[in-house]
Amino acid sequence: MASIKDVAAAAGVSVATVSRVLNAHPSVSADARARVLAAVEALEYRPNAVARSLRTDQTHTLGLVISDVLNPYFTELARAVEEEARALGYSVIIGNADERPDLQDHHVRNLLDRRIDGLLVSPTDGGSPLMLDAVRAGTPMVFVDRWIPGVDVPVVRSDGSAAVRDLVAHLCRLGHRRLAIIAGPAATTTGSERVEAFRAALAEHGIPLPDAYIGQGDFQAASGRRVTEGFLDLPEPPEVVFAADNLMALGALDAVRARGLRVPEDLALAAFDDIPWFVHTDPPVTAIAQPTGELGRAAVRALVDRIEGRTPASVTLAARLVVRRSCGEAGRPAVPAPMALEEPAAQSPSPVQRSTSVQRSAS
Amino acid sequence: MASIKDVAAAAGVSVATVSRVLNAHPSVSADARARVLAAVEALEYRPNAVARSLRTDQTHTLGLVISDVLNPYFTELARAVEEEARALGYSVIIGNADERPDLQDHHVRNLLDRRIDGLLVSPTDGGSPLMLDAVRAGTPMVFVDRWIPGVDVPVVRSDGSAAVRDLVAHLCRLGHRRLAIIAGPAATTTGSERVEAFRAALAEHGIPLPDAYIGQGDFQAASGRRVTEGFLDLPEPPEVVFAADNLMALGALDAVRARGLRVPEDLALAAFDDIPWFVHTDPPVTAIAQPTGELGRAAVRALVDRIEGRTPASVTLAARLVVRRSCGEAGRPAVPAPMALEEPAAQSPSPVQRSTSVQRSAS
DNA sequence: AAGACGCATGGAATCGATTACATCCGTGAC
DNA sequence: GTCACGGATGTAATCGATTCCATGCGTCTT
């Protein structure tokens, strides 16, 4: 593969001049520039990004460490991240932590070794020493979706508490009083926050959230199934299960079916995270939709700001309730303003309308 | 960030000795080794992968260019690829081509600039000059899922023709005679092959495949919907639609629902590519399941073989029909051996059993 | 006409590793 | 006692770029 030396030789100039042409330095004669460009063309020369990175100490690469690629929510996030990064001249290396702190550390270490310019993380846990060290060492970092409390890193996330309140109101209106939740790992912010938002919303309606109605899941489908089976075995099973992510909702659906029961007649179901497939399940699932793409893009912008010397603020976007049929038919009149009622086959392939008005707040 | 020089200084040895310790070169005294390791520990030194790559001309990185990350089939493939690569000491950089040749080229170029050790590609088209040049220049490459005819690159794929035959037999047994297909882009091998397999299987039953029953899709949900609407508008609409991938099947499902029709009563549906969600749709979708994870792993092994100087052969694994309810209930007795009848909620989160006997062939 | 200035250019240092080669030293063979 | 050999180590070249600095030359000022 041709190097800058070959180009210089072919063009009859020094490597310095070739480099100047390539980097659009003004001090190059038109003649030299033309000869260099001709040589570049002839040799099909492409600068070696590895060498360039060594010299400039910039890789123009972002690392993205997510908790689970197989989760459609994170897939969509990753896609948005890559798009925005590409638009800003960066590439992205994705690390899939599979909800495992050890794998997360593996990827963080690997990415740091590769001298990525910045790191986008959706932490699986409360923060490994490695990651804390990286922050302390000044690695540009931004948390997305989940974060680690007490660490001074901008967070780009969505706030679901209003949507959870809407959800609980919706459920109450349908007459449900025994509401349970399948929580995520307590070590993650999304794991604990969603439970608290749910509890607070229930309290507004004077409904308690007994411990028996809080199931401990791990954001994977199998745990959703296991927890739901536990709920169904209770002397007084809940009427509704709210899963803190889409995969656990899937597991809950499995559990209900495996017992020959029906959603929503025997057990109603709602989920955090909306995904295109929820329109097509039997029944379509009522869910809280995050502005996933916008989160990914905002996270990249914040990270690139940080890399390029500016000081980004945290971003919080609002999530939104999307009512479908998995909690029962809303026989009663209209649903209040913030909700969207949706015909199953109304839109495709991206059936969920995104909230157009988003709320931003610095933290 | 500490460099090898800092370590050398701290340990009181030369950088050469540090490098020897790090690379397990035998000619290092126990004493020197201990001092170096202590210094490494104290400084939290990590070798700079960029510098190392420049010198050794190896990045220990594979590039994976896939057609669409949002397609669960490719997501699963990507995950398997990353896992196997990690096991073999490589990292993976994923490029999402979004079924766009220009984006595919962008990623290939980017990956080559970064001097990845090898490239795994699922081409969106018949082969851009860039990719052909890369092959000619000797870049280790392996095609996965799709390939480019006439290019001398190992192919790791699955052969669906037997499964398509099983599917057609299944459909005939249910009494269907008017069968249509939503094809993928003709420029892709999977686009054209699946149509041909379908046509051949139909021929065995004496059923023609008229042009009106071949819809041109692009592997995206919207096209599946559009094509299905076209089918439904026909004076004599088909009784069954076979979508050449899972997203187009989703689009077809939308189209049917949007008209207030039902699957399978009004139109039966089958898909190529099985995904976990097909168990939960209404109705569960009959699909042809590829051994996706195994494909990804085999592809990585082939590529690493090639990188490390061995000469890998192509690999072809068999796909398998998974019967669910979207083509009608099999009121008739048992289905033949190669098919698996599956209870919707039987397994989760990975409801599709993988074929254990695979067939390999060199090409 | 001489000095100052600025543009175009090349030489060489540099980034952080690996590795060929030279050197030094101790041990064993004869 | 001398020589050969091999193990441990350091010096320096190298990978392919970028960039500082010096140089040469043309032009403008005074």
GROMACS .gro file of N, CA, C and O in nm, chain B residues 146-237:
model
  368
  509ARG      N    1  -2.469  -1.274   0.234
  509ARG     CA    2  -2.477  -1.245   0.092
  509ARG      C    3  -2.337  -1.249   0.034
  509ARG      O    4  -2.240  -1.237   0.106
  510TRP      N    5  -2.328  -1.259  -0.098
  510TRP     CA    6  -2.194  -1.252  -0.156
  510TRP      C    7  -2.199  -1.191  -0.295
  510TRP      O    8  -2.305  -1.157  -0.346
  511ILE      N    9  -2.082  -1.174  -0.353
  511ILE     CA   10  -2.074  -1.116  -0.486
  511ILE      C   11  -2.022  -1.223  -0.581
  511ILE      O   12  -1.911  -1.272  -0.564
  512PRO      N   13  -2.104  -1.262  -0.677
  512PRO     CA   14  -2.064  -1.370  -0.768
  512PRO      C   15  -1.938  -1.332  -0.845
  512PRO      O   16  -1.917  -1.216  -0.877
  513GLY      N   17  -1.857  -1.431  -0.869
  513GLY     CA   18  -1.740  -1.408  -0.953
  513GLY      C   19  -1.621  -1.349  -0.879
  513GLY      O   20  -1.518  -1.321  -0.939
  514VAL      N   21  -1.635  -1.329  -0.751
  514VAL     CA   22  -1.523  -1.276  -0.674
  514VAL      C   23  -1.467  -1.389  -0.589
  514VAL      O   24  -1.543  -1.462  -0.526
  515ASP      N   25  -1.338  -1.400  -0.590
  515ASP     CA   26  -1.276  -1.514  -0.522
  515ASP      C   27  -1.257  -1.486  -0.373
  515ASP      O   28  -1.146  -1.456  -0.328
  516VAL      N   29  -1.366  -1.494  -0.301
  516VAL     CA   30  -1.364  -1.467  -0.158
  516VAL      C   31  -1.450  -1.576  -0.092
  516VAL      O   32  -1.557  -1.609  -0.143
  517PRO      N   33  -1.404  -1.633   0.018
  517PRO     CA   34  -1.485  -1.735   0.083
  517PRO      C   35  -1.621  -1.679   0.125
  517PRO      O   36  -1.630  -1.563   0.163
  518VAL      N   37  -1.720  -1.764   0.118
  518VAL     CA   38  -1.856  -1.723   0.152
  518VAL      C   39  -1.908  -1.807   0.267
  518VAL      O   40  -1.899  -1.930   0.262
  519VAL      N   41  -1.959  -1.743   0.370
  519VAL     CA   42  -2.022  -1.817   0.479
  519VAL      C   43  -2.169  -1.781   0.476
  519VAL      O   44  -2.206  -1.665   0.495
  520ARG      N   45  -2.254  -1.877   0.447
  520ARG     CA   46  -2.394  -1.846   0.428
  520ARG      C   47  -2.479  -1.965   0.465
  520ARG      O   48  -2.427  -2.072   0.498
  521SER      N   49  -2.609  -1.947   0.459
  521SER     CA   50  -2.691  -2.064   0.481
  521SER      C   51  -2.773  -2.089   0.357
  521SER      O   52  -2.810  -1.997   0.284
  522ASP      N   53  -2.798  -2.215   0.331
  522ASP     CA   54  -2.871  -2.255   0.213
  522ASP      C   55  -3.016  -2.282   0.253
  522ASP      O   56  -3.044  -2.375   0.328
  523GLY      N   57  -3.106  -2.198   0.200
  523GLY     CA   58  -3.244  -2.211   0.241
  523GLY      C   59  -3.329  -2.295   0.147
  523GLY      O   60  -3.448  -2.310   0.169
  524SER      N   61  -3.267  -2.351   0.042
  524SER     CA   62  -3.353  -2.411  -0.060
  524SER      C   63  -3.432  -2.531  -0.007
  524SER      O   64  -3.550  -2.547  -0.039
  525ALA      N   65  -3.371  -2.613   0.077
  525ALA     CA   66  -3.445  -2.727   0.132
  525ALA      C   67  -3.559  -2.678   0.220
  525ALA      O   68  -3.671  -2.729   0.214
  526ALA      N   69  -3.530  -2.576   0.298
  526ALA     CA   70  -3.633  -2.523   0.388
  526ALA      C   71  -3.746  -2.459   0.308
  526ALA      O   72  -3.863  -2.471   0.344
  527VAL      N   73  -3.711  -2.394   0.197
  527VAL     CA   74  -3.814  -2.335   0.113
  527VAL      C   75  -3.901  -2.446   0.054
  527VAL      O   76  -4.024  -2.433   0.046
  528ARG      N   77  -3.837  -2.557   0.019
  528ARG     CA   78  -3.913  -2.671  -0.033
  528ARG      C   79  -4.009  -2.720   0.075
  528ARG      O   80  -4.127  -2.746   0.049
  529ASP      N   81  -3.961  -2.731   0.197
  529ASP     CA   82  -4.047  -2.773   0.308
  529ASP      C   83  -4.163  -2.675   0.325
  529ASP      O   84  -4.276  -2.716   0.348
  530LEU      N   85  -4.131  -2.549   0.313
  530LEU     CA   86  -4.234  -2.447   0.331
  530LEU      C   87  -4.343  -2.462   0.225
  530LEU      O   88  -4.463  -2.461   0.257
  531VAL      N   89  -4.300  -2.478   0.100
  531VAL     CA   90  -4.398  -2.489  -0.008
  531VAL      C   91  -4.483  -2.615   0.012
  531VAL      O   92  -4.605  -2.613  -0.006
  532ALA      N   93  -4.419  -2.722   0.053
  532ALA     CA   94  -4.494  -2.846   0.078
  532ALA      C   95  -4.598  -2.821   0.187
  532ALA      O   96  -4.714  -2.861   0.175
  533HIS      N   97  -4.556  -2.753   0.290
  533HIS     CA   98  -4.645  -2.719   0.401
  533HIS      C   99  -4.765  -2.637   0.349
  533HIS      O  100  -4.880  -2.665   0.382
  534LEU      N  101  -4.735  -2.538   0.266
  534LEU     CA  102  -4.841  -2.451   0.215
  534LEU      C  103  -4.938  -2.528   0.126
  534LEU      O  104  -5.059  -2.509   0.134
  535CYS      N  105  -4.884  -2.617   0.045
  535CYS     CA  106  -4.969  -2.696  -0.044
  535CYS      C  107  -5.059  -2.787   0.038
  535CYS      O  108  -5.177  -2.805   0.009
  536ARG      N  109  -5.000  -2.844   0.141
  536ARG     CA  110  -5.077  -2.934   0.225
  536ARG      C  111  -5.196  -2.861   0.288
  536ARG      O  112  -5.302  -2.919   0.313
  537LEU      N  113  -5.175  -2.732   0.314
  537LEU     CA  114  -5.284  -2.653   0.372
  537LEU      C  115  -5.384  -2.608   0.265
  537LEU      O  116  -5.480  -2.536   0.295
  538GLY      N  117  -5.354  -2.646   0.142
  538GLY     CA  118  -5.450  -2.619   0.035
  538GLY      C  119  -5.426  -2.490  -0.042
  538GLY      O  120  -5.504  -2.453  -0.129
  539HIS      N  121  -5.317  -2.423  -0.014
  539HIS     CA  122  -5.291  -2.299  -0.087
  539HIS      C  123  -5.235  -2.330  -0.225
  539HIS      O  124  -5.154  -2.421  -0.243
  540ARG      N  125  -5.280  -2.252  -0.325
  540ARG     CA  126  -5.232  -2.272  -0.463
  540ARG      C  127  -5.181  -2.142  -0.523
  540ARG      O  128  -5.105  -2.145  -0.619
  541ARG      N  129  -5.225  -2.030  -0.471
  541ARG     CA  130  -5.179  -1.903  -0.528
  541ARG      C  131  -5.078  -1.841  -0.431
  541ARG      O  132  -5.113  -1.780  -0.332
  542LEU      N  133  -4.950  -1.863  -0.464
  542LEU     CA  134  -4.844  -1.821  -0.373
  542LEU      C  135  -4.762  -1.707  -0.433
  542LEU      O  136  -4.716  -1.718  -0.546
  543ALA      N  137  -4.742  -1.603  -0.355
  543ALA     CA  138  -4.664  -1.488  -0.403
  543ALA      C  139  -4.541  -1.467  -0.316
  543ALA      O  140  -4.534  -1.517  -0.203
  544ILE      N  141  -4.446  -1.394  -0.369
  544ILE     CA  142  -4.323  -1.368  -0.292
  544ILE      C  143  -4.288  -1.220  -0.297
  544ILE      O  144  -4.307  -1.153  -0.398
  545ILE      N  145  -4.242  -1.170  -0.185
  545ILE     CA  146  -4.184  -1.036  -0.180
  545ILE      C  147  -4.034  -1.054  -0.184
  545ILE      O  148  -3.975  -1.104  -0.087
  546ALA      N  149  -3.974  -1.020  -0.295
  546ALA     CA  150  -3.832  -1.045  -0.314
  546ALA      C  151  -3.747  -0.930  -0.260
  546ALA      O  152  -3.796  -0.819  -0.243
  547GLY      N  153  -3.620  -0.960  -0.237
  547GLY     CA  154  -3.525  -0.855  -0.202
  547GLY      C  155  -3.465  -0.800  -0.330
  547GLY      O  156  -3.497  -0.849  -0.440
  548PRO      N  157  -3.379  -0.700  -0.320
  548PRO     CA  158  -3.317  -0.640  -0.437
  548PRO      C  159  -3.244  -0.745  -0.520
  548PRO      O  160  -3.172  -0.829  -0.465
  549ALA      N  161  -3.263  -0.740  -0.650
  549ALA     CA  162  -3.202  -0.840  -0.738
  549ALA      C  163  -3.049  -0.832  -0.733
  549ALA      O  164  -2.979  -0.928  -0.764
  550ALA      N  165  -2.996  -0.717  -0.692
  550ALA     CA  166  -2.850  -0.701  -0.689
  550ALA      C  167  -2.787  -0.782  -0.576
  550ALA      O  168  -2.667  -0.805  -0.574
  551THR      N  169  -2.868  -0.827  -0.482
  551THR     CA  170  -2.813  -0.908  -0.374
  551THR      C  171  -2.839  -1.055  -0.403
  551THR      O  172  -2.942  -1.090  -0.460
  552THR      N  173  -2.749  -1.139  -0.359
  552THR     CA  174  -2.767  -1.282  -0.384
  552THR      C  175  -2.889  -1.333  -0.310
  552THR      O  176  -2.966  -1.411  -0.363
  553THR      N  177  -2.906  -1.286  -0.186
  553THR     CA  178  -3.022  -1.334  -0.112
  553THR      C  179  -3.151  -1.283  -0.176
  553THR      O  180  -3.256  -1.344  -0.162
  554GLY      N  181  -3.141  -1.171  -0.247
  554GLY     CA  182  -3.258  -1.119  -0.316
  554GLY      C  183  -3.302  -1.212  -0.426
  554GLY      O  184  -3.420  -1.248  -0.436
  555SER      N  185  -3.210  -1.255  -0.509
  555SER     CA  186  -3.249  -1.337  -0.624
  555SER      C  187  -3.262  -1.485  -0.589
  555SER      O  188  -3.353  -1.554  -0.634
  556GLU      N  189  -3.170  -1.535  -0.505
  556GLU     CA  190  -3.171  -1.678  -0.472
  556GLU      C  191  -3.303  -1.725  -0.413
  556GLU      O  192  -3.350  -1.835  -0.443
  557ARG      N  193  -3.357  -1.645  -0.325
  557ARG     CA  194  -3.477  -1.689  -0.255
  557ARG      C  195  -3.596  -1.699  -0.351
  557ARG      O  196  -3.680  -1.788  -0.337
  558VAL      N  197  -3.598  -1.610  -0.448
  558VAL     CA  198  -3.703  -1.619  -0.549
  558VAL      C  199  -3.685  -1.748  -0.629
  558VAL      O  200  -3.781  -1.821  -0.652
  559GLU      N  201  -3.563  -1.777  -0.666
  559GLU     CA  202  -3.538  -1.895  -0.748
  559GLU      C  203  -3.571  -2.023  -0.670
  559GLU      O  204  -3.629  -2.117  -0.724
  560ALA      N  205  -3.534  -2.027  -0.544
  560ALA     CA  206  -3.564  -2.144  -0.462
  560ALA      C  207  -3.715  -2.163  -0.453
  560ALA      O  208  -3.767  -2.274  -0.462
  561PHE      N  209  -3.784  -2.051  -0.439
  561PHE     CA  210  -3.929  -2.054  -0.426
  561PHE      C  211  -3.991  -2.103  -0.557
  561PHE      O  212  -4.076  -2.193  -0.557
  562ARG      N  213  -3.943  -2.049  -0.666
  562ARG     CA  214  -3.996  -2.087  -0.797
  562ARG      C  215  -3.972  -2.237  -0.821
  562ARG      O  216  -4.063  -2.310  -0.865
  563ALA      N  217  -3.853  -2.281  -0.788
  563ALA     CA  218  -3.821  -2.422  -0.811
  563ALA      C  219  -3.909  -2.513  -0.726
  563ALA      O  220  -3.958  -2.617  -0.772
  564ALA      N  221  -3.930  -2.473  -0.601
  564ALA     CA  222  -4.013  -2.555  -0.512
  564ALA      C  223  -4.157  -2.559  -0.562
  564ALA      O  224  -4.221  -2.665  -0.562
  565LEU      N  225  -4.206  -2.446  -0.609
  565LEU     CA  226  -4.341  -2.441  -0.663
  565LEU      C  227  -4.353  -2.534  -0.783
  565LEU      O  228  -4.452  -2.607  -0.798
  566ALA      N  229  -4.251  -2.531  -0.867
  566ALA     CA  230  -4.253  -2.612  -0.989
  566ALA      C  231  -4.269  -2.759  -0.955
  566ALA      O  232  -4.340  -2.833  -1.024
  567GLU      N  233  -4.209  -2.802  -0.847
  567GLU     CA  234  -4.221  -2.942  -0.807
  567GLU      C  235  -4.365  -2.982  -0.778
  567GLU      O  236  -4.401  -3.099  -0.782
  568HIS      N  237  -4.444  -2.880  -0.746
  568HIS     CA  238  -4.585  -2.907  -0.720
  568HIS      C  239  -4.672  -2.866  -0.838
  568HIS      O  240  -4.794  -2.858  -0.827
  569GLY      N  241  -4.605  -2.834  -0.946
  569GLY     CA  242  -4.679  -2.795  -1.066
  569GLY      C  243  -4.745  -2.658  -1.056
  569GLY      O  244  -4.840  -2.628  -1.126
  570ILE      N  245  -4.693  -2.576  -0.967
  570ILE     CA  246  -4.751  -2.442  -0.951
  570ILE      C  247  -4.660  -2.339  -1.017
  570ILE      O  248  -4.539  -2.340  -0.992
  571PRO      N  249  -4.717  -2.253  -1.099
  571PRO     CA  250  -4.634  -2.150  -1.163
  571PRO      C  251  -4.613  -2.032  -1.068
  571PRO      O  252  -4.685  -2.019  -0.969
  572LEU      N  253  -4.516  -1.948  -1.100
  572LEU     CA  254  -4.495  -1.825  -1.024
  572LEU      C  255  -4.504  -1.709  -1.122
  572LEU      O  256  -4.403  -1.667  -1.179
  573PRO      N  257  -4.627  -1.659  -1.145
  573PRO     CA  258  -4.644  -1.551  -1.242
  573PRO      C  259  -4.573  -1.424  -1.197
  573PRO      O  260  -4.554  -1.403  -1.076
  574ASP      N  261  -4.535  -1.341  -1.291
  574ASP     CA  262  -4.463  -1.217  -1.258
  574ASP      C  263  -4.543  -1.130  -1.161
  574ASP      O  264  -4.485  -1.063  -1.075
  575ALA      N  265  -4.674  -1.134  -1.176
  575ALA     CA  266  -4.757  -1.050  -1.089
  575ALA      C  267  -4.745  -1.091  -0.943
  575ALA      O  268  -4.776  -1.015  -0.853
  576TYR      N  269  -4.699  -1.213  -0.923
  576TYR     CA  270  -4.685  -1.263  -0.786
  576TYR      C  271  -4.542  -1.250  -0.734
  576TYR      O  272  -4.505  -1.308  -0.632
  577ILE      N  273  -4.461  -1.178  -0.806
  577ILE     CA  274  -4.325  -1.148  -0.759
  577ILE      C  275  -4.318  -0.998  -0.733
  577ILE      O  276  -4.318  -0.918  -0.827
  578GLY      N  277  -4.315  -0.961  -0.608
  578GLY     CA  278  -4.310  -0.819  -0.574
  578GLY      C  279  -4.166  -0.779  -0.547
  578GLY      O  280  -4.090  -0.855  -0.488
  579GLN      N  281  -4.130  -0.658  -0.592
  579GLN     CA  282  -3.993  -0.613  -0.573
  579GLN      C  283  -3.981  -0.532  -0.444
  579GLN      O  284  -4.031  -0.420  -0.436
  580GLY      N  285  -3.915  -0.588  -0.346
  580GLY     CA  286  -3.895  -0.516  -0.220
  580GLY      C  287  -3.749  -0.479  -0.203
  580GLY      O  288  -3.667  -0.505  -0.291
  581ASP      N  289  -3.716  -0.419  -0.090
  581ASP     CA  290  -3.577  -0.379  -0.067
  581ASP      C  291  -3.529  -0.420   0.072
  581ASP      O  292  -3.438  -0.360   0.128
  582PHE      N  293  -3.593  -0.521   0.128
  582PHE     CA  294  -3.557  -0.574   0.260
  582PHE      C  295  -3.599  -0.482   0.374
  582PHE      O  296  -3.561  -0.506   0.489
  583GLN      N  297  -3.671  -0.375   0.343
  583GLN     CA  298  -3.719  -0.286   0.449
  583GLN      C  299  -3.870  -0.302   0.465
  583GLN      O  300  -3.939  -0.336   0.370
  584ALA      N  301  -3.919  -0.273   0.585
  584ALA     CA  302  -4.060  -0.295   0.615
  584ALA      C  303  -4.154  -0.221   0.520
  584ALA      O  304  -4.253  -0.278   0.472
  585ALA      N  305  -4.120  -0.097   0.490
  585ALA     CA  306  -4.210  -0.017   0.406
  585ALA      C  307  -4.235  -0.085   0.272
  585ALA      O  308  -4.348  -0.085   0.220
  586SER      N  309  -4.131  -0.143   0.215
  586SER     CA  310  -4.148  -0.208   0.085
  586SER      C  311  -4.237  -0.330   0.097
  586SER      O  312  -4.316  -0.360   0.007
  587GLY      N  313  -4.228  -0.401   0.208
  587GLY     CA  314  -4.314  -0.517   0.228
  587GLY      C  315  -4.460  -0.476   0.231
  587GLY      O  316  -4.546  -0.544   0.174
  588ARG      N  317  -4.483  -0.364   0.292
  588ARG     CA  318  -4.619  -0.315   0.299
  588ARG      C  319  -4.671  -0.275   0.161
  588ARG      O  320  -4.780  -0.314   0.119
  589ARG      N  321  -4.589  -0.199   0.092
  589ARG     CA  322  -4.627  -0.151  -0.041
  589ARG      C  323  -4.657  -0.268  -0.136
  589ARG      O  324  -4.761  -0.273  -0.202
  590VAL      N  325  -4.566  -0.365  -0.138
  590VAL     CA  326  -4.583  -0.479  -0.227
  590VAL      C  327  -4.709  -0.557  -0.191
  590VAL      O  328  -4.786  -0.598  -0.279
  591THR      N  329  -4.731  -0.575  -0.063
  591THR     CA  330  -4.849  -0.652  -0.021
  591THR      C  331  -4.977  -0.582  -0.062
  591THR      O  332  -5.073  -0.645  -0.106
  592GLU      N  333  -4.978  -0.450  -0.049
  592GLU     CA  334  -5.096  -0.376  -0.095
  592GLU      C  335  -5.119  -0.399  -0.243
  592GLU      O  336  -5.233  -0.418  -0.287
  593GLY      N  337  -5.010  -0.402  -0.318
  593GLY     CA  338  -5.022  -0.431  -0.461
  593GLY      C  339  -5.084  -0.568  -0.484
  593GLY      O  340  -5.174  -0.584  -0.566
  594PHE      N  341  -5.038  -0.666  -0.407
  594PHE     CA  342  -5.093  -0.802  -0.420
  594PHE      C  343  -5.243  -0.802  -0.391
  594PHE      O  344  -5.322  -0.864  -0.463
  595LEU      N  345  -5.282  -0.731  -0.288
  595LEU     CA  346  -5.422  -0.732  -0.248
  595LEU      C  347  -5.511  -0.661  -0.350
  595LEU      O  348  -5.631  -0.687  -0.357
  596ASP      N  349  -5.449  -0.571  -0.427
  596ASP     CA  350  -5.526  -0.499  -0.529
  596ASP      C  351  -5.543  -0.580  -0.656
  596ASP      O  352  -5.616  -0.539  -0.747
  597LEU      N  353  -5.472  -0.689  -0.668
  597LEU     CA  354  -5.480  -0.772  -0.788
  597LEU      C  355  -5.622  -0.827  -0.806
  597LEU      O  356  -5.691  -0.853  -0.707
  598PRO      N  357  -5.665  -0.845  -0.930
  598PRO     CA  358  -5.798  -0.904  -0.953
  598PRO      C  359  -5.807  -1.041  -0.884
  598PRO      O  360  -5.909  -1.075  -0.825
  599GLU      N  361  -5.698  -1.115  -0.890
  599GLU     CA  362  -5.696  -1.243  -0.820
  599GLU      C  363  -5.577  -1.242  -0.723
  599GLU      O  364  -5.467  -1.282  -0.760
  600PRO      N  365  -5.600  -1.194  -0.602
  600PRO     CA  366  -5.489  -1.182  -0.507
  600PRO      C  367  -5.437  -1.319  -0.465
  600PRO      O  368  -5.512  -1.418  -0.469
   0.00000   0.00000   0.00000
